[in-house]
């Protein structure tokens, strides 16, 4: 026997269950699509940031042990490097020949003030010809050799030919890549001192000692991706020059003699160095470094020849 129907008013929870049963599938699909869109958007944004960080030379992964990030390179509003010397000690150095300033000349031993002045002028010319003149940078040493006493030239030529010349001459390797930045000048800073001395042979001479730092800018592509100074080859030298007293030597022995030279190089290519030439060592982008490369040894005032980086 059929029971009579009894009306039952749905409760609030029953109405919600009924609606979920009707529309739950559609709602789940919509939520799923939304989650996919959010995930794709997040990946796209993350990928863009990854590419942008790589483009800017920023670290791509966290640094182990909480290492400090490399020193940033100053850039302009467009993100371009402000120059090869910016944020390095060489930024304050003089350009080209202006870097070589002789001291005041005074009478020293048998040498008159005029003779000391002439000797210092010869040393200055030798430094300029050997370190900053374009013809020496391009491999032509004739200007430098012309400054030396005739009797000293042959031995210096042999040093140039054997590659034992970086102590007094800066030549850029023919196939250096990158090449020297011709839009910039070599920069330098140093001191010149002198004293009267007597050689073992009894020849009196004015001994002039020069101590200089030279910074050579190379045309590194996208330098903003590298630490400050990454495009600089820095050379520090200590050279002793002799000027014999004119009465103690013959005509061919008069003038400037190269007595000894010691150097330290930083950021230079070792194979080129062994041949007596300068080239930029392979630069390492900022994102691969855990700390700035040291520059203190070659720039520090307490430096002595032989300190620092060598091959």
Short mmCIF file of C-alpha atoms in Angstrom, two decimals:
data_model
loop_
_atom_site.label_atom_id
_atom_site.label_comp_id
_atom_site.label_asym_id
_atom_site.label_seq_id
_atom_site.Cartn_x
_atom_site.Cartn_y
_atom_site.Cartn_z
CA UNK A 1 0.00 0.00 0.00
CA UNK A 2 1.45 3.34 -1.03
CA UNK A 3 2.41 5.71 1.79
CA UNK A 4 1.21 9.30 1.50
CA UNK A 5 3.90 11.85 0.59
CA UNK A 6 5.04 14.01 3.43
CA UNK A 7 6.44 17.48 2.74
CA UNK A 8 9.91 18.14 4.27
CA UNK A 9 11.54 21.55 4.30
CA UNK A 10 15.27 21.27 3.42
CA UNK A 11 17.74 22.44 5.98
CA UNK A 12 20.58 24.89 5.08
CA UNK A 13 23.21 22.14 4.96
CA UNK A 14 21.00 19.99 2.74
CA UNK A 15 20.49 22.86 0.30
CA UNK A 16 24.30 23.37 0.10
CA UNK A 17 24.86 19.68 -0.59
CA UNK A 18 22.22 19.76 -3.31
CA UNK A 19 23.86 22.75 -5.02
CA UNK A 20 27.31 21.15 -4.78
CA UNK A 21 25.95 18.02 -6.39
CA UNK A 22 24.59 20.04 -9.30
CA UNK A 23 27.53 22.43 -9.86
CA UNK A 24 30.53 20.85 -8.08
CA UNK A 25 32.02 19.36 -11.24
CA UNK A 26 31.92 22.68 -13.06
CA UNK A 27 33.42 24.50 -10.08
CA UNK A 28 36.27 22.00 -9.74
CA UNK A 29 37.10 22.43 -13.41
CA UNK A 30 37.17 26.22 -13.08
CA UNK A 31 39.40 26.06 -10.02
CA UNK A 32 41.75 23.66 -11.82
CA UNK A 33 42.05 25.98 -14.81
CA UNK A 34 42.74 28.91 -12.49
CA UNK A 35 45.51 26.98 -10.69
CA UNK A 36 47.13 26.06 -14.01
CA UNK A 37 47.06 29.71 -15.14
CA UNK A 38 48.64 30.84 -11.86
CA UNK A 39 51.35 28.16 -12.16
CA UNK A 40 52.16 29.04 -15.78
CA UNK A 41 52.25 32.74 -14.94
CA UNK A 42 54.60 32.12 -12.02
CA UNK A 43 56.94 30.03 -14.14
CA UNK A 44 56.96 32.67 -16.87
CA UNK A 45 57.74 35.43 -14.37
CA UNK A 46 60.44 33.31 -12.73
CA UNK A 47 61.96 32.51 -16.12
CA UNK A 48 62.01 36.18 -17.07
CA UNK A 49 63.71 37.08 -13.80
CA UNK A 50 66.24 34.25 -14.31
CA UNK A 51 67.10 35.49 -17.80
CA UNK A 52 67.27 39.09 -16.57
CA UNK A 53 69.63 38.16 -13.71
CA UNK A 54 71.83 36.22 -16.11
CA UNK A 55 71.84 39.18 -18.51
CA UNK A 56 72.83 41.53 -15.69
CA UNK A 57 75.54 39.18 -14.44
CA UNK A 58 73.77 38.61 -11.12
CA UNK A 59 74.23 35.39 -9.12
CA UNK A 60 71.85 32.64 -10.30
CA UNK A 61 72.06 30.46 -7.19
CA UNK A 62 72.38 31.22 -3.48
CA UNK A 63 75.99 31.55 -2.33
CA UNK A 64 77.15 28.76 -0.02
CA UNK A 65 78.02 29.70 3.51
CA UNK A 66 76.49 33.15 3.20
CA UNK A 67 79.45 34.50 1.20
CA UNK A 68 79.36 38.20 0.42
CA UNK A 69 78.34 39.14 -3.13
CA UNK A 70 80.97 40.58 -5.47
CA UNK A 71 81.47 44.32 -5.50
CA UNK A 72 78.99 45.80 -7.99
CA UNK A 73 80.24 47.67 -11.01
CA UNK A 74 78.88 51.23 -11.29
CA UNK A 75 76.69 51.66 -14.37
CA UNK A 76 74.69 54.41 -16.04
CA UNK A 77 70.89 54.58 -16.23
CA UNK A 78 70.91 52.13 -19.14
CA UNK A 79 73.04 49.58 -17.28
CA UNK A 80 76.23 50.26 -19.24
CA UNK A 81 79.68 50.40 -17.66
CA UNK A 82 80.96 53.88 -16.83
CA UNK A 83 84.51 53.04 -17.92
CA UNK A 84 87.34 50.56 -17.37
CA UNK A 85 88.96 52.44 -14.48
CA UNK A 86 85.81 53.27 -12.47
CA UNK A 87 85.75 51.83 -8.94
CA UNK A 88 89.43 50.80 -9.13
CA UNK A 89 92.52 52.51 -7.63
CA UNK A 90 93.59 53.39 -11.18
CA UNK A 91 90.59 55.72 -11.47
CA UNK A 92 92.71 58.37 -9.74
CA UNK A 93 95.85 57.77 -11.85
CA UNK A 94 97.12 60.19 -14.47
CA UNK A 95 96.75 59.44 -18.17
CA UNK A 96 99.62 58.65 -20.51
CA UNK A 97 102.81 60.67 -20.25
CA UNK A 98 101.30 62.87 -17.53
CA UNK A 99 101.81 59.96 -15.13
CA UNK A 100 105.61 60.44 -15.16
CA UNK A 101 106.65 63.47 -13.10
CA UNK A 102 110.38 63.70 -12.22
CA UNK A 103 111.45 65.13 -8.85
CA UNK A 104 113.33 68.37 -8.46
CA UNK A 105 116.96 68.13 -9.56
CA UNK A 106 119.77 68.92 -7.15
CA UNK A 107 123.54 68.59 -7.28
CA UNK A 108 124.39 64.99 -6.32
CA UNK A 109 127.96 63.69 -5.96
CA UNK A 110 129.94 64.78 -9.04
CA UNK A 111 126.74 65.53 -10.99
CA UNK A 112 125.63 69.13 -11.30
CA UNK A 113 121.98 70.09 -11.04
CA UNK A 114 121.93 70.51 -14.83
CA UNK A 115 123.33 67.00 -15.35
CA UNK A 116 120.75 65.56 -12.94
CA UNK A 117 118.01 67.39 -14.82
CA UNK A 118 119.21 65.88 -18.09
CA UNK A 119 119.42 62.38 -16.57
CA UNK A 120 115.89 62.60 -15.15
CA UNK A 121 114.58 63.79 -18.52
CA UNK A 122 116.14 60.73 -20.18
CA UNK A 123 114.54 58.43 -17.62
CA UNK A 124 111.17 60.09 -18.09
CA UNK A 125 111.40 59.68 -21.85
CA UNK A 126 112.36 56.01 -21.44
CA UNK A 127 109.32 55.38 -19.22
CA UNK A 128 106.97 57.10 -21.65
CA UNK A 129 108.45 55.31 -24.67
CA UNK A 130 108.47 51.97 -22.91
CA UNK A 131 105.08 52.02 -21.20
CA UNK A 132 102.56 54.30 -22.89
CA UNK A 133 103.65 55.23 -26.42
CA UNK A 134 101.41 53.61 -29.09
CA UNK A 135 104.38 52.45 -31.18
CA UNK A 136 105.78 50.40 -28.30
CA UNK A 137 102.30 49.05 -27.50
CA UNK A 138 102.10 47.99 -31.15
CA UNK A 139 105.46 46.21 -30.93
CA UNK A 140 107.93 48.81 -32.25
CA UNK A 141 110.73 49.44 -29.68
CA UNK A 142 112.82 51.85 -31.76
CA UNK A 143 111.71 54.93 -29.83
CA UNK A 144 112.72 53.31 -26.56
CA UNK A 145 116.05 52.04 -27.86
CA UNK A 146 116.94 55.52 -29.11
CA UNK A 147 116.87 56.82 -25.53
CA UNK A 148 119.53 54.37 -24.36
CA UNK A 149 123.29 54.68 -24.54
CA UNK A 150 124.58 53.07 -27.77
CA UNK A 151 126.52 50.39 -25.87
CA UNK A 152 123.36 49.33 -23.99
CA UNK A 153 121.09 48.86 -27.01
CA UNK A 154 122.25 45.44 -28.20
CA UNK A 155 121.65 43.74 -24.85
CA UNK A 156 118.19 45.33 -24.61
CA UNK A 157 117.38 44.15 -28.14
CA UNK A 158 118.25 40.62 -27.05
CA UNK A 159 115.92 40.94 -24.08
CA UNK A 160 113.13 42.09 -26.38
CA UNK A 161 113.74 39.21 -28.77
CA UNK A 162 113.78 36.61 -25.99
CA UNK A 163 110.65 37.92 -24.27
CA UNK A 164 112.54 39.09 -21.16
CA UNK A 165 111.36 42.65 -21.60
CA UNK A 166 108.18 43.19 -19.55
CA UNK A 167 110.29 44.81 -16.85
CA UNK A 168 110.79 47.87 -19.06
CA UNK A 169 108.60 47.53 -22.19
CA UNK A 170 104.85 47.02 -22.63
CA UNK A 171 103.91 45.37 -25.93
CA UNK A 172 100.39 44.13 -26.62
CA UNK A 173 100.12 40.62 -28.04
CA UNK A 174 99.27 40.64 -31.76
CA UNK A 175 96.25 38.37 -31.39
CA UNK A 176 95.09 39.58 -28.01
CA UNK A 177 91.33 39.02 -27.72
CA UNK A 178 89.99 41.34 -26.52
CA UNK A 179 92.43 43.89 -27.84
CA UNK A 180 93.62 47.06 -26.18
CA UNK A 181 90.87 49.68 -25.78
CA UNK A 182 92.15 52.44 -28.06
CA UNK A 183 89.50 54.88 -26.83
CA UNK A 184 91.19 54.95 -23.43
CA UNK A 185 94.71 55.88 -22.39
CA UNK A 186 97.08 53.84 -20.29
CA UNK A 187 97.13 55.19 -16.75
CA UNK A 188 99.96 55.21 -14.27
CA UNK A 189 101.29 56.44 -10.96
CA UNK A 190 104.70 56.17 -9.36
CA UNK A 191 107.81 57.67 -7.87
CA UNK A 192 111.32 58.52 -9.08
CA UNK A 193 114.33 58.73 -6.77
CA UNK A 194 118.04 59.18 -7.48
CA UNK A 195 121.45 59.02 -5.82
CA UNK A 196 125.12 59.10 -6.72
CA UNK A 197 126.92 55.76 -6.77
CA UNK A 198 130.12 54.12 -8.01
CA UNK A 199 130.19 50.86 -9.94
CA UNK A 200 132.63 48.04 -9.20
CA UNK A 201 134.61 49.11 -12.26
CA UNK A 202 135.12 52.51 -10.66
CA UNK A 203 132.71 54.32 -12.99
CA UNK A 204 130.75 57.00 -11.18
CA UNK A 205 127.06 57.06 -12.04
CA UNK A 206 123.74 58.62 -11.16
CA UNK A 207 121.43 55.79 -10.11
CA UNK A 208 117.74 56.50 -10.78
CA UNK A 209 115.09 54.13 -9.39
CA UNK A 210 111.54 54.25 -10.73
CA UNK A 211 108.60 52.48 -9.08
CA UNK A 212 105.35 52.63 -11.04
CA UNK A 213 101.94 51.03 -11.43
CA UNK A 214 100.58 50.90 -14.99
CA UNK A 215 96.98 50.00 -15.86
CA UNK A 216 96.19 48.85 -19.42
CA UNK A 217 92.50 48.86 -20.47
CA UNK A 218 91.28 46.11 -22.80
CA UNK A 219 88.09 46.20 -24.85
CA UNK A 220 86.12 43.58 -22.90
CA UNK A 221 82.64 42.91 -24.33
CA UNK A 222 79.80 43.79 -21.94
CA UNK A 223 82.13 44.75 -19.08
CA UNK A 224 79.12 45.50 -16.84
CA UNK A 225 78.76 41.73 -16.36
CA UNK A 226 82.16 41.61 -14.64
CA UNK A 227 83.76 42.97 -11.49
CA UNK A 228 85.28 46.47 -11.56
CA UNK A 229 88.68 46.41 -13.24
CA UNK A 230 88.11 43.06 -14.98
CA UNK A 231 89.29 44.61 -18.25
CA UNK A 232 92.54 45.98 -16.78
CA UNK A 233 95.96 44.38 -16.97
CA UNK A 234 97.90 45.96 -14.12
CA UNK A 235 101.70 45.99 -14.12
CA UNK A 236 103.88 47.15 -11.26
CA UNK A 237 107.57 47.64 -11.85
CA UNK A 238 110.76 48.65 -10.11
CA UNK A 239 113.47 49.68 -12.55
CA UNK A 240 117.01 50.87 -11.85
CA UNK A 241 118.61 53.12 -14.46
CA UNK A 242 122.21 54.34 -14.57
CA UNK A 243 123.69 57.44 -16.15
CA UNK A 244 127.53 57.23 -16.09
CA UNK A 245 129.53 60.33 -15.35
CA UNK A 246 130.61 61.54 -18.83
CA UNK A 247 134.31 61.75 -17.98
CA UNK A 248 134.39 58.08 -16.88
CA UNK A 249 133.20 56.44 -20.13
CA UNK A 250 133.70 56.77 -23.86
CA UNK A 251 131.16 58.34 -26.26
CA UNK A 252 129.27 55.05 -26.84
CA UNK A 253 128.84 54.54 -23.09
CA UNK A 254 127.39 57.96 -22.35
CA UNK A 255 123.69 58.30 -21.77
CA UNK A 256 121.05 56.10 -20.14
CA UNK A 257 121.63 52.48 -19.18
CA UNK A 258 119.00 49.95 -18.11
CA UNK A 259 120.52 48.24 -15.07
CA UNK A 260 117.75 46.00 -13.64
CA UNK A 261 113.98 45.57 -13.64
CA UNK A 262 111.48 43.61 -11.57
CA UNK A 263 107.72 43.39 -12.08
CA UNK A 264 104.45 41.96 -10.85
CA UNK A 265 101.48 41.53 -13.19
CA UNK A 266 97.80 41.15 -12.37
CA UNK A 267 95.00 39.90 -14.62
CA UNK A 268 97.46 39.12 -17.43
CA UNK A 269 97.47 36.13 -19.76
CA UNK A 270 100.33 33.81 -18.81
CA UNK A 271 101.21 32.47 -22.29
CA UNK A 272 101.50 36.05 -23.58
CA UNK A 273 103.61 37.04 -20.57
CA UNK A 274 106.08 34.26 -21.24
CA UNK A 275 106.61 35.69 -24.72
CA UNK A 276 107.11 39.20 -23.33
CA UNK A 277 103.69 40.59 -24.29
CA UNK A 278 100.53 41.76 -22.54
CA UNK A 279 97.07 40.29 -23.03
CA UNK A 280 94.01 40.10 -20.80
CA UNK A 281 93.50 36.90 -18.85
CA UNK A 282 90.12 35.25 -19.39
CA UNK A 283 87.65 37.32 -17.40
CA UNK A 284 85.23 35.59 -15.03
CA UNK A 285 81.68 36.99 -14.87
CA UNK A 286 80.37 38.27 -11.56
CA UNK A 287 77.79 35.51 -11.26
CA UNK A 288 80.55 32.89 -11.02
CA UNK A 289 82.47 34.64 -8.26
CA UNK A 290 81.93 34.23 -4.55
CA UNK A 291 83.99 37.28 -3.64
CA UNK A 292 85.72 40.18 -5.39
CA UNK A 293 89.10 39.40 -6.90
CA UNK A 294 91.92 40.87 -4.78
CA UNK A 295 93.55 44.05 -6.03
CA UNK A 296 95.45 45.04 -2.92
CA UNK A 297 98.79 43.41 -3.69
CA UNK A 298 99.61 45.22 -6.90
CA UNK A 299 98.07 48.57 -5.93
CA UNK A 300 99.12 48.75 -2.29
CA UNK A 301 101.75 51.34 -1.38
CA UNK A 302 103.70 48.76 0.64
CA UNK A 303 104.23 46.59 -2.45
CA UNK A 304 107.69 45.34 -3.26
CA UNK A 305 108.76 43.85 -6.57
CA UNK A 306 107.81 40.19 -6.78
CA UNK A 307 104.73 40.47 -4.53
CA UNK A 308 101.35 39.42 -5.88
CA UNK A 309 100.18 37.47 -8.87
CA UNK A 310 102.64 35.77 -11.19
CA UNK A 311 102.52 32.81 -13.60
#
